[in-house]
C-alpha positions as a Python dict, from the first residue, in 0.01 Angstrom:
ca = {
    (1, 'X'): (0, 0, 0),
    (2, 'X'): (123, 344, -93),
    (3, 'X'): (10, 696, 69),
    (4, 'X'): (-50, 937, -190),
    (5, 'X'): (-6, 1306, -130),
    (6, 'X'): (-93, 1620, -383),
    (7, 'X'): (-101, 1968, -314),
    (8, 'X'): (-292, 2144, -503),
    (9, 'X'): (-449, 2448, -588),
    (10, 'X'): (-812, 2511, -368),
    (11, 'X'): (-1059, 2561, -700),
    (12, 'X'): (-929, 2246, -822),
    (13, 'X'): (-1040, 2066, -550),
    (14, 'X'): (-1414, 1917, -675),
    (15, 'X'): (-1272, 1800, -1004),
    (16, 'X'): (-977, 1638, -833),
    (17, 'X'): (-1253, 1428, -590),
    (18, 'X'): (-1477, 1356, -871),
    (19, 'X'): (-1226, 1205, -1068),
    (20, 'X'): (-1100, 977, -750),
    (21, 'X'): (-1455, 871, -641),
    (22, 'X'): (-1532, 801, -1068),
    (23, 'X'): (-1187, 591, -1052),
    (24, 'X'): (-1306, 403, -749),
    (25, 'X'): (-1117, 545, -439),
    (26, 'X'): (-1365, 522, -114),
    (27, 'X'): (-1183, 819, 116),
    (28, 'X'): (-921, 1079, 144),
    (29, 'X'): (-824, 1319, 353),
    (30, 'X'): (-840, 1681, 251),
    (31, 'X'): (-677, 1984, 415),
    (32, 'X'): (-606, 2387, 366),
    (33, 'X'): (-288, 2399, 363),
    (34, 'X'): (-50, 2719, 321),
    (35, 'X'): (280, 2699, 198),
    (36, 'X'): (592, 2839, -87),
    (37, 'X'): (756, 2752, -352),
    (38, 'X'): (870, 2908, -728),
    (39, 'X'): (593, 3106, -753),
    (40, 'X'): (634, 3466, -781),
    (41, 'X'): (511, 3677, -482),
    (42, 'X'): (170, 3823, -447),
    (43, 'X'): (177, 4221, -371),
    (44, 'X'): (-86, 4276, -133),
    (45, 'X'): (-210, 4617, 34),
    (46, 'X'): (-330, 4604, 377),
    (47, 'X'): (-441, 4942, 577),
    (48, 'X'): (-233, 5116, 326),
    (49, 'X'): (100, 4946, 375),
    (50, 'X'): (210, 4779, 91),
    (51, 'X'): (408, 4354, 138),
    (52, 'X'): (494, 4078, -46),
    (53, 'X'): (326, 3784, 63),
    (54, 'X'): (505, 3476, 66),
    (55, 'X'): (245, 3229, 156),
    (56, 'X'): (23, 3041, -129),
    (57, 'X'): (-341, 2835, -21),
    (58, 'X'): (-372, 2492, -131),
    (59, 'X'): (-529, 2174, -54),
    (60, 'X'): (-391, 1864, 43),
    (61, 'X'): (-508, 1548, -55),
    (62, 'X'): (-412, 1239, 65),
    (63, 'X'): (-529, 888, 30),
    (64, 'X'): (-382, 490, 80),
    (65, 'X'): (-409, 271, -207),
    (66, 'X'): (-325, -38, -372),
    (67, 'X'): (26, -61, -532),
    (68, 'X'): (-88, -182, -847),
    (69, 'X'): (-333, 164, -851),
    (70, 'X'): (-41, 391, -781),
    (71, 'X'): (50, 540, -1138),
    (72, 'X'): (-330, 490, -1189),
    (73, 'X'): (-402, 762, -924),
    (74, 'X'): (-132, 993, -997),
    (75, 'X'): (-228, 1041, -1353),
    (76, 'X'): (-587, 1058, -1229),
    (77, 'X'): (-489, 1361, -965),
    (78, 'X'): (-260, 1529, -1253),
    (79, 'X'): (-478, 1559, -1515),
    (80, 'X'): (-810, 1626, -1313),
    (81, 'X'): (-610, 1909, -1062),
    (82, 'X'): (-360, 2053, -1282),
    (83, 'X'): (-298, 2336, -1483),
    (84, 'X'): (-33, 2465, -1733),
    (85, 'X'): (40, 2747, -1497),
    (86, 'X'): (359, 2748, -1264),
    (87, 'X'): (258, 2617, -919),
    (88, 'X'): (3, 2375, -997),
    (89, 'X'): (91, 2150, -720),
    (90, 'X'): (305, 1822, -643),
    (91, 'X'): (257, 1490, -630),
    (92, 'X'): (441, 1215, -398),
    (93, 'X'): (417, 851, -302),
    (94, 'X'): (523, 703, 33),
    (95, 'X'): (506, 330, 185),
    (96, 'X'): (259, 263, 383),
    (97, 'X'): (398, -37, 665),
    (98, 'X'): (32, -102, 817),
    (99, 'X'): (-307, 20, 803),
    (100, 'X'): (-592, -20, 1043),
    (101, 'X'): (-979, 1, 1072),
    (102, 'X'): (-1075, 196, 1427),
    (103, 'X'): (-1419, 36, 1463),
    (104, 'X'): (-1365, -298, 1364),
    (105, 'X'): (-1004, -377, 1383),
    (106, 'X'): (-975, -479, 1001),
    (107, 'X'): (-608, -440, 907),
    (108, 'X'): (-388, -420, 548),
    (109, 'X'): (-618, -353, 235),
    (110, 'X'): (-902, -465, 414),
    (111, 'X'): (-917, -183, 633),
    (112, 'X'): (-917, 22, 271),
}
């Protein structure tokens, strides 16, 4: 099982779930998230001072999966949350040792 990550941008969100439901994934986690990278920096005015602001919004999306539906799921995240534009997100994958179900107990892709 592999834990797959995006961060993407927030109006991308819907098609990004849409296209992961449609391709047959049953949960993932979803957070606001705030971070950097190469995109240029926003000029903002606030009470007539004048800053650049570092910080970007985006969602995270995370969700476990099979490791046969790994490439699967990134190409379904990429095409359905990205853009042309520079900072349309990341993708990574990560091993995931164990996995459990809190109510029942149900453990490795059962617990999926």
């Amino acid at each position: 099982m592999r834990l797959v990550t995006a961060i993407l941008r927030p109006h991308r969100i819907d098609d990004v779930r849409t296209a992961l439901e449609t391709f047959g994934i049953q949960g993932m986690t979803v957070s606001q998230v705030t971070g950097f990278g190469i995109e240029l920096w926003r000029t903002q005015t606030y009470r007539g001072q004048t800053f650049h602001d570092e910080s970007v919004s985006a969602v995270r999306v995370e969700c476990v999966v099979a490791d046969c539906d790994v490439e699967d799921v990134i190409e379904v995240i990429r095409r359905s949350g990205g853009s042309a534009a520079s900072g349309a997100g990341k993708i990574w994958v990560l091993p995931v040792d164990a996995i459990a179900r809190v109510r029942t107990g149900e453990r490795g892709p059962d617990a999926l």
